[in-house]
Amino acid sequence: MTSDPQNPSDPASPSDHAGDVVELSSASRATDIALDELELVYAFIYARVGNRADAEDLTQQVAMKAIPRLRQGAPASAIRGYLFATARSVLGAFWSTRLGLSQAELHEDLAMAIPQGPPSDESAARAHRILARLSDNYRRVLELRFLHGYSLKEVATEMRSTVGAVKVMQLRALRAAAKVDPDA
Amino acid sequence: MPEQPENRIEQIADDLLHGRRLRLKAGDAEEKEAIIAAAMFAGARQGPQRMSPVFRRRLARILDSAPSEPRLTRRAALVAGLGVAAGALAGGIVGKALAPSAAPVPLSASHPVVPKNGRWTDVGSLADFSEGQGKLVKAGAVGAFVFRRGETVTAVSSMCSHLPCELWWESGSSLLECPCHPVSFTSDGKPSSPSYTLPALNEVKVRLTSAGRVEVLGT
């Protein structure tokens, strides 16, 4: 995010720069606060990329970009706002890069509400709200495949269908799920 | 023969459900809604996720080792691992930019990167570059963002002029952003905020050959 960059110049005394890094006394406390806030960011990102490796990379990017703000001793609410603004930017860039699309094209596809508290079941609740609006077959295939972790073959057996048919149904169910507004 | 979309989506779903990274490729944008929905369902599968202890410790180390920015010295930047390419920056720029100053520091002029015994490196055809979008290329030791405008190309150094960190292109804002601190630059290398007292990015020499190839002067 670049909407409100901070000027890197500093009114401190030049003598402060004579040696190596001088840690601020509040640095450790700031790190603790930052890590707690980054837990929220991690959960937020994980819920959108669906895997740990990408979620860790993106969370680290957010942390790197936010370090100067984190060191300013701002209240947690202000830090959270900045972290999530950064997280949205990083996620937008992630999908944009992976799919070769502009972020404007992706904007409507990314659910980006900022959580207000500790990691909750909001992502699961959102998924269930979407599932509830799908047809029985679509809901069933997505529940079995994604929420219960069935293999395609197991889903086919459960639904008395074929692997090929389940594959097509899975694609159509995901397309249909993408069109559902869970908050409507 | 192109891959059937149901097979491709199943491959992506299978990766996600086995905890693997999203490995997307050309053509996947056709099913972007389905892919994003698959990632969302995979992310919802195990409830809210917390950072692993190993990752949390790694983040803590990063946060702790990142110096409070105004106190960062050139040596500290190198020690912190941020300064691999500090030597590539014009000498003194880092020190000047980091030095405290109550009065505005005039912007330094952008100096072209002209490596000793430099050579032109082919970085792709003109068609590989999207109009107005920055693309990171490497010409030996020289990293650059190349911008295409019609039939012309320009390039700026990929290294921030403030901290020795490699920039990244943010297509949403059309700015080059520094991952190490909240500064950004426009495609012509100027700091995005007029109140900034940072030097502009160094220009990198780039040319378009008669065969439609883009070449960057590197090492």
Short mmCIF file of C-alpha atoms in Angstrom, two decimals:
data_model
loop_
_atom_site.label_atom_id
_atom_site.label_comp_id
_atom_site.label_asym_id
_atom_site.label_seq_id
_atom_site.Cartn_x
_atom_site.Cartn_y
_atom_site.Cartn_z
CA MET A 1 0.00 0.00 0.00
CA THR A 2 1.31 3.36 -0.85
CA SER A 3 -1.47 5.75 -0.02
CA ASP A 4 0.13 7.19 3.04
CA PRO A 5 3.85 6.64 2.92
CA GLN A 6 5.98 7.86 5.76
CA ASN A 7 8.88 10.12 5.13
CA PRO A 8 12.01 8.17 6.00
CA SER A 9 13.95 11.20 7.14
CA ASP A 10 14.30 11.51 10.89
CA PRO A 11 14.87 14.46 13.20
CA ALA A 12 17.10 12.44 15.54
CA SER A 13 20.62 13.49 16.33
CA PRO A 14 23.31 12.59 13.76
CA SER A 15 25.34 11.05 16.55
CA ASP A 16 22.74 8.29 16.72
CA HIS A 17 24.07 7.04 13.42
CA ALA A 18 27.67 6.68 14.36
CA GLY A 19 27.51 2.96 15.12
CA ASP A 20 25.45 -0.09 14.42
CA VAL A 21 21.79 -0.53 15.16
CA VAL A 22 20.62 0.81 18.47
CA GLU A 23 17.52 -1.12 19.44
CA LEU A 24 14.64 0.90 20.75
CA SER A 25 13.58 -0.02 24.25
CA SER A 26 10.06 -0.61 22.99
CA ALA A 27 11.18 -2.87 20.14
CA SER A 28 10.47 -6.13 21.96
CA ARG A 29 7.01 -4.95 22.99
CA ALA A 30 6.33 -3.76 19.46
CA THR A 31 7.34 -7.18 18.13
CA ASP A 32 4.91 -8.92 20.47
CA ILE A 33 2.07 -6.67 19.39
CA ALA A 34 3.01 -7.10 15.78
CA LEU A 35 3.07 -10.90 16.04
CA ASP A 36 -0.38 -10.96 17.63
CA GLU A 37 -1.73 -8.80 14.84
CA LEU A 38 0.08 -10.87 12.23
CA GLU A 39 -1.74 -13.95 13.56
CA LEU A 40 -4.95 -12.31 12.34
CA VAL A 41 -3.34 -11.47 9.05
CA TYR A 42 -2.12 -15.05 8.61
CA ALA A 43 -5.61 -16.47 9.26
CA PHE A 44 -7.09 -13.91 6.86
CA ILE A 45 -4.62 -14.79 4.13
CA TYR A 46 -4.80 -18.55 4.70
CA ALA A 47 -8.58 -18.43 4.33
CA ARG A 48 -8.06 -16.98 0.85
CA VAL A 49 -5.15 -18.95 -0.54
CA GLY A 50 -5.98 -22.26 1.14
CA ASN A 51 -2.44 -23.45 1.81
CA ARG A 52 0.23 -22.84 4.40
CA ALA A 53 3.24 -22.18 2.18
CA ASP A 54 1.63 -19.33 0.25
CA ALA A 55 0.02 -17.98 3.43
CA GLU A 56 3.42 -17.83 5.15
CA ASP A 57 5.10 -16.12 2.20
CA LEU A 58 2.38 -13.51 1.95
CA THR A 59 2.25 -12.89 5.70
CA GLN A 60 6.00 -12.36 5.68
CA GLN A 61 5.63 -9.86 2.86
CA VAL A 62 3.04 -7.99 4.91
CA ALA A 63 5.36 -7.97 7.93
CA MET A 64 8.30 -6.68 5.89
CA LYS A 65 6.27 -3.89 4.39
CA ALA A 66 4.78 -2.91 7.73
CA ILE A 67 7.94 -2.86 9.84
CA PRO A 68 8.34 0.93 9.90
CA ARG A 69 4.72 1.39 10.99
CA LEU A 70 5.02 -1.33 13.61
CA ARG A 71 7.94 0.50 15.15
CA GLN A 72 6.10 3.74 15.62
CA GLY A 73 4.28 2.62 18.74
CA ALA A 74 0.88 3.08 17.15
CA PRO A 75 -2.17 1.57 18.90
CA ALA A 76 -3.12 -1.97 17.91
CA SER A 77 -6.22 -0.76 16.08
CA ALA A 78 -4.16 1.50 13.85
CA ILE A 79 -1.61 -1.24 13.26
CA ARG A 80 -4.38 -3.65 12.34
CA GLY A 81 -5.84 -1.28 9.82
CA TYR A 82 -2.48 -0.79 8.17
CA LEU A 83 -1.64 -4.51 8.22
CA PHE A 84 -4.91 -5.45 6.57
CA ALA A 85 -4.61 -2.73 3.99
CA THR A 86 -1.19 -4.16 3.21
CA ALA A 87 -2.56 -7.72 3.26
CA ARG A 88 -5.21 -6.78 0.72
CA SER A 89 -2.59 -5.27 -1.51
CA VAL A 90 -0.31 -8.29 -1.18
CA LEU A 91 -3.18 -10.72 -1.85
CA GLY A 92 -4.28 -8.72 -4.86
CA ALA A 93 -0.76 -8.82 -6.24
CA PHE A 94 -0.54 -12.56 -5.51
CA TRP A 95 -3.64 -13.44 -7.50
CA SER A 96 -2.86 -10.90 -10.15
CA THR A 97 0.59 -12.36 -10.69
CA ARG A 98 -0.52 -15.99 -10.54
CA LEU A 99 -3.42 -15.50 -12.92
CA GLY A 100 -1.87 -12.86 -15.14
CA LEU A 101 -4.74 -10.45 -14.54
CA SER A 102 -4.90 -6.87 -13.38
CA GLN A 103 -5.97 -6.34 -9.80
CA ALA A 104 -8.96 -4.37 -11.05
CA GLU A 105 -10.19 -7.50 -12.80
CA LEU A 106 -9.84 -9.45 -9.57
CA HIS A 107 -11.28 -6.92 -7.19
CA GLU A 108 -14.79 -8.31 -7.13
CA ASP A 109 -13.57 -11.87 -6.70
CA LEU A 110 -11.69 -11.28 -3.47
CA ALA A 111 -13.55 -11.16 -0.19
CA MET A 112 -11.61 -8.65 1.82
CA ALA A 113 -13.47 -7.67 4.98
CA ILE A 114 -11.18 -6.92 7.91
CA PRO A 115 -11.73 -9.21 10.92
CA GLN A 116 -12.35 -7.35 14.17
CA GLY A 117 -11.16 -9.96 16.65
CA PRO A 118 -9.09 -13.07 17.14
CA PRO A 119 -9.06 -15.77 14.45
CA SER A 120 -12.58 -17.14 14.31
CA ASP A 121 -14.61 -19.56 12.28
CA GLU A 122 -15.69 -16.76 9.97
CA SER A 123 -14.08 -18.36 6.94
CA ALA A 124 -15.84 -21.67 7.66
CA ALA A 125 -19.11 -19.87 8.37
CA ARG A 126 -18.78 -17.99 5.10
CA ALA A 127 -18.14 -21.24 3.24
CA HIS A 128 -21.24 -22.78 4.81
CA ARG A 129 -23.37 -19.78 3.90
CA ILE A 130 -22.26 -20.18 0.30
CA LEU A 131 -22.86 -23.94 0.34
CA ALA A 132 -26.36 -23.38 1.72
CA ARG A 133 -27.28 -21.47 -1.42
CA LEU A 134 -26.16 -24.12 -3.85
CA SER A 135 -28.18 -26.98 -5.28
CA ASP A 136 -28.03 -30.28 -3.37
CA ASN A 137 -25.58 -31.94 -5.74
CA TYR A 138 -23.24 -28.97 -5.90
CA ARG A 139 -23.30 -28.54 -2.15
CA ARG A 140 -22.68 -32.22 -1.56
CA VAL A 141 -19.70 -32.49 -3.91
CA LEU A 142 -18.01 -29.45 -2.38
CA GLU A 143 -18.71 -30.55 1.19
CA LEU A 144 -17.29 -34.02 0.60
CA ARG A 145 -14.32 -32.89 -1.44
CA PHE A 146 -13.20 -29.77 0.40
CA LEU A 147 -14.65 -29.85 3.88
CA HIS A 148 -14.33 -33.61 4.48
CA GLY A 149 -11.28 -34.16 2.30
CA TYR A 150 -12.70 -37.07 0.26
CA SER A 151 -10.85 -38.14 -2.85
CA LEU A 152 -12.66 -37.87 -6.17
CA LYS A 153 -13.17 -41.63 -6.17
CA GLU A 154 -14.66 -41.54 -2.69
CA VAL A 155 -16.96 -38.69 -3.69
CA ALA A 156 -18.04 -40.66 -6.77
CA THR A 157 -18.81 -43.72 -4.64
CA GLU A 158 -20.69 -41.65 -2.08
CA MET A 159 -22.75 -39.94 -4.76
CA ARG A 160 -23.19 -43.09 -6.85
CA SER A 161 -21.58 -41.45 -9.83
CA THR A 162 -18.39 -41.69 -11.85
CA VAL A 163 -15.09 -39.93 -11.28
CA GLY A 164 -15.45 -38.11 -14.59
CA ALA A 165 -18.92 -36.87 -13.75
CA VAL A 166 -17.82 -35.75 -10.29
CA LYS A 167 -14.93 -33.81 -11.78
CA VAL A 168 -17.28 -31.90 -14.05
CA MET A 169 -19.72 -31.37 -11.20
CA GLN A 170 -16.92 -30.05 -8.99
CA LEU A 171 -15.98 -27.46 -11.61
CA ARG A 172 -19.58 -26.37 -12.08
CA ALA A 173 -20.14 -26.26 -8.32
CA LEU A 174 -17.09 -24.02 -7.82
CA ARG A 175 -18.24 -21.73 -10.62
CA ALA A 176 -21.67 -21.54 -9.01
CA ALA A 177 -20.18 -20.95 -5.55
CA ALA A 178 -18.14 -18.05 -6.91
CA LYS A 179 -21.35 -16.32 -7.97
CA VAL A 180 -22.97 -16.54 -4.53
CA ASP A 181 -22.90 -13.48 -2.31
CA PRO A 182 -22.84 -15.00 1.16
CA ASP A 183 -23.71 -11.69 2.78
CA ALA A 184 -26.74 -10.92 0.63
CA MET B 1 -4.66 -30.64 -27.04
CA PRO B 2 -5.72 -28.14 -24.38
CA GLU B 3 -6.40 -29.51 -20.92
CA GLN B 4 -10.04 -29.93 -20.01
CA PRO B 5 -11.04 -27.32 -17.41
CA GLU B 6 -12.47 -29.95 -15.04
CA ASN B 7 -9.13 -31.77 -15.05
CA ARG B 8 -7.20 -28.59 -14.44
CA ILE B 9 -9.47 -27.54 -11.58
CA GLU B 10 -9.20 -31.00 -10.06
CA GLN B 11 -5.40 -30.75 -10.21
CA ILE B 12 -5.51 -27.40 -8.40
CA ALA B 13 -8.01 -28.71 -5.84
CA ASP B 14 -5.86 -31.78 -5.25
CA ASP B 15 -2.78 -29.59 -4.66
CA LEU B 16 -4.67 -27.43 -2.17
CA LEU B 17 -6.16 -30.38 -0.32
CA HIS B 18 -2.69 -31.89 0.03
CA GLY B 19 -1.33 -28.65 1.46
CA ARG B 20 0.65 -27.77 -1.65
CA ARG B 21 1.13 -24.30 -3.05
CA LEU B 22 -1.10 -22.89 -5.74
CA ARG B 23 0.72 -23.65 -8.95
CA LEU B 24 -1.12 -21.76 -11.63
CA LYS B 25 -0.24 -21.41 -15.26
CA ALA B 26 -1.19 -19.64 -18.43
CA GLY B 27 -4.83 -20.22 -19.22
CA ASP B 28 -5.93 -20.63 -15.63
CA ALA B 29 -7.34 -17.10 -15.64
CA GLU B 30 -10.29 -18.51 -17.60
CA GLU B 31 -11.39 -20.22 -14.41
CA LYS B 32 -10.28 -17.56 -11.94
CA GLU B 33 -13.60 -17.55 -10.07
CA ALA B 34 -13.54 -21.33 -9.63
CA ILE B 35 -9.89 -21.29 -8.54
CA ILE B 36 -10.42 -18.54 -5.97
CA ALA B 37 -13.51 -20.39 -4.69
CA ALA B 38 -11.48 -23.62 -4.43
CA ALA B 39 -8.81 -21.83 -2.40
CA MET B 40 -11.49 -20.36 -0.14
CA PHE B 41 -13.08 -23.77 0.48
CA ALA B 42 -9.68 -25.34 1.09
CA GLY B 43 -8.88 -22.53 3.52
CA ALA B 44 -12.15 -23.10 5.37
CA ARG B 45 -11.58 -26.82 5.71
CA GLN B 46 -9.67 -26.82 8.96
CA GLY B 47 -11.12 -23.76 10.62
CA PRO B 48 -9.14 -20.66 11.53
CA GLN B 49 -5.46 -21.22 11.06
CA ARG B 50 -2.67 -20.06 13.34
CA MET B 51 0.95 -19.59 12.42
CA SER B 52 3.17 -22.57 13.12
CA PRO B 53 5.63 -22.01 15.99
CA VAL B 54 8.51 -22.23 13.52
CA PHE B 55 7.04 -19.57 11.27
CA ARG B 56 6.13 -17.35 14.23
CA ARG B 57 9.73 -17.50 15.45
CA ARG B 58 10.96 -16.69 11.97
CA LEU B 59 8.72 -13.65 11.80
CA ALA B 60 9.84 -12.57 15.27
CA ARG B 61 13.47 -12.77 14.12
CA ILE B 62 12.67 -10.69 11.06
CA LEU B 63 10.86 -8.08 13.12
CA ASP B 64 13.57 -8.00 15.77
CA SER B 65 16.45 -7.86 13.33
CA ALA B 66 14.92 -5.13 11.21
CA PRO B 67 16.41 -1.99 12.68
CA SER B 68 14.29 0.97 13.46
CA GLU B 69 14.59 2.57 10.07
CA PRO B 70 16.12 5.95 10.86
CA ARG B 71 18.84 4.26 12.88
CA LEU B 72 19.85 1.94 10.08
CA THR B 73 23.42 2.39 9.03
CA ARG B 74 24.94 1.12 5.83
CA ARG B 75 26.81 -1.53 7.78
CA ALA B 76 23.67 -2.52 9.65
CA ALA B 77 21.80 -2.93 6.40
CA LEU B 78 24.47 -5.30 5.18
CA VAL B 79 24.53 -7.23 8.45
CA ALA B 80 20.75 -7.54 8.40
CA GLY B 81 20.96 -9.23 5.06
CA LEU B 82 19.18 -6.42 3.37
CA GLY B 83 22.20 -5.12 1.63
CA VAL B 84 23.35 -7.78 -0.77
CA ALA B 85 23.23 -5.25 -3.51
CA ALA B 86 24.20 -2.20 -1.50
CA GLY B 87 27.40 -1.95 -3.48
CA ALA B 88 25.41 -1.63 -6.62
CA LEU B 89 23.93 1.59 -5.38
CA ALA B 90 25.76 4.76 -6.04
CA GLY B 91 28.15 5.20 -3.16
CA GLY B 92 26.85 7.37 -0.41
CA ILE B 93 23.24 7.40 -1.52
CA VAL B 94 22.15 5.07 1.26
CA GLY B 95 24.03 7.02 3.85
CA LYS B 96 22.62 10.29 2.61
CA ALA B 97 19.09 9.05 2.45
CA LEU B 98 19.27 7.59 5.92
CA ALA B 99 20.99 10.53 7.47
CA PRO B 100 18.59 12.56 9.56
CA SER B 101 17.77 15.92 8.25
CA ALA B 102 15.22 18.42 9.42
CA ALA B 103 15.52 20.30 6.16
CA PRO B 104 14.35 18.73 2.90
CA VAL B 105 17.14 17.04 0.98
CA PRO B 106 17.06 17.85 -2.71
CA LEU B 107 16.38 14.93 -4.99
CA SER B 108 19.41 13.42 -6.59
CA ALA B 109 19.33 13.18 -10.32
CA SER B 110 18.89 9.70 -11.72
CA HIS B 111 22.15 8.33 -13.05
CA PRO B 112 22.13 5.69 -15.74
CA VAL B 113 23.58 2.31 -14.80
CA VAL B 114 26.51 1.80 -17.14
CA PRO B 115 28.47 -1.29 -16.07
CA LYS B 116 32.14 -1.46 -16.90
CA ASN B 117 32.51 -3.80 -19.86
CA GLY B 118 28.72 -3.98 -19.94
CA ARG B 119 26.94 -5.98 -22.56
CA TRP B 120 23.44 -6.00 -23.99
CA THR B 121 21.30 -8.86 -22.72
CA ASP B 122 18.19 -10.08 -24.52
CA VAL B 123 15.28 -10.05 -22.03
CA GLY B 124 12.45 -10.99 -24.38
CA SER B 125 10.43 -9.82 -27.31
CA LEU B 126 8.41 -6.60 -27.22
CA ALA B 127 5.25 -8.70 -27.12
CA ASP B 128 6.36 -10.15 -23.77
CA PHE B 129 5.90 -6.72 -22.18
CA SER B 130 2.41 -5.45 -21.37
CA GLU B 131 1.63 -1.83 -22.08
CA GLY B 132 2.51 0.33 -19.07
CA GLN B 133 3.18 -2.65 -16.78
CA GLY B 134 6.54 -3.05 -15.09
CA LYS B 135 8.32 -6.34 -15.70
CA LEU B 136 11.34 -7.36 -13.67
CA VAL B 137 14.26 -8.55 -15.78
CA LYS B 138 17.86 -9.48 -15.04
CA ALA B 139 20.83 -8.61 -17.20
CA GLY B 140 23.60 -10.32 -15.33
CA ALA B 141 24.07 -8.41 -12.09
CA VAL B 142 21.77 -5.61 -13.18
CA GLY B 143 18.11 -5.89 -12.18
CA ALA B 144 15.63 -3.62 -13.89
CA PHE B 145 11.95 -2.98 -14.36
CA VAL B 146 11.20 -2.56 -18.04
CA PHE B 147 8.17 -0.57 -19.16
CA ARG B 148 6.66 -0.66 -22.60
CA ARG B 149 4.81 2.29 -24.03
CA GLY B 150 3.71 1.50 -27.54
CA GLU B 151 6.82 0.75 -29.52
CA THR B 152 9.23 2.23 -27.00
CA VAL B 153 10.74 0.79 -23.86
CA THR B 154 12.24 2.38 -20.76
CA ALA B 155 13.84 0.83 -17.70
CA VAL B 156 14.76 1.76 -14.15
CA SER B 157 16.82 -0.05 -11.58
CA SER B 158 14.93 -2.64 -9.55
CA MET B 159 16.81 -1.56 -6.42
CA CYS B 160 15.25 0.96 -4.06
CA SER B 161 17.23 4.18 -3.81
CA HIS B 162 16.70 4.33 -0.06
CA LEU B 163 17.25 0.85 1.33
CA PRO B 164 19.04 -1.82 -0.70
CA CYS B 165 15.94 -3.92 -1.28
CA GLU B 166 14.56 -5.13 -4.59
CA LEU B 167 11.34 -3.40 -5.54
CA TRP B 168 8.23 -5.08 -6.81
CA TRP B 169 5.63 -3.93 -9.31
CA GLU B 170 2.19 -3.24 -7.87
CA SER B 171 -0.09 -3.35 -10.87
CA GLY B 172 -3.10 -2.04 -8.93
CA SER B 173 -1.45 1.25 -8.07
CA SER B 174 0.98 1.20 -11.02
CA LEU B 175 3.87 1.84 -8.66
CA LEU B 176 7.14 0.17 -7.80
CA GLU B 177 7.02 -0.63 -4.11
CA CYS B 178 9.79 -1.33 -1.68
CA PRO B 179 9.22 -4.44 0.47
CA CYS B 180 11.42 -3.06 3.25
CA HIS B 181 9.59 0.16 4.04
CA PRO B 182 6.61 2.16 2.79
CA VAL B 183 8.05 3.98 -0.17
CA SER B 184 7.15 3.66 -3.80
CA PHE B 185 8.24 4.98 -7.15
CA THR B 186 6.52 5.76 -10.41
CA SER B 187 7.48 3.99 -13.61
CA ASP B 188 9.91 6.78 -14.50
CA GLY B 189 11.74 6.20 -11.22
CA LYS B 190 10.52 9.22 -9.28
CA PRO B 191 9.33 8.83 -5.69
CA SER B 192 5.54 8.68 -5.74
CA SER B 193 5.07 11.29 -3.04
CA PRO B 194 6.23 14.84 -3.78
CA SER B 195 7.03 15.27 -0.09
CA TYR B 196 9.59 12.51 -0.29
CA THR B 197 13.21 13.44 -0.14
CA LEU B 198 14.47 10.27 -1.79
CA PRO B 199 16.68 10.05 -4.83
CA ALA B 200 15.02 8.84 -7.99
CA LEU B 201 15.76 5.31 -9.17
CA ASN B 202 18.71 4.93 -11.47
CA GLU B 203 17.94 4.66 -15.13
CA VAL B 204 18.88 1.39 -16.82
CA LYS B 205 19.80 1.41 -20.47
CA VAL B 206 17.36 -0.53 -22.62
CA ARG B 207 16.82 -0.74 -26.36
CA LEU B 208 14.55 -2.32 -28.92
CA THR B 209 16.23 -4.11 -31.79
CA SER B 210 14.98 -4.12 -35.36
CA ALA B 211 13.94 -7.74 -34.77
CA GLY B 212 11.57 -6.62 -32.00
CA ARG B 213 13.76 -7.88 -29.17
CA VAL B 214 14.23 -5.96 -25.95
CA GLU B 215 17.81 -5.70 -24.70
CA VAL B 216 19.07 -4.36 -21.39
CA LEU B 217 22.61 -3.15 -20.76
CA GLY B 218 23.93 -5.39 -18.00
CA THR B 219 26.98 -7.38 -17.06
#
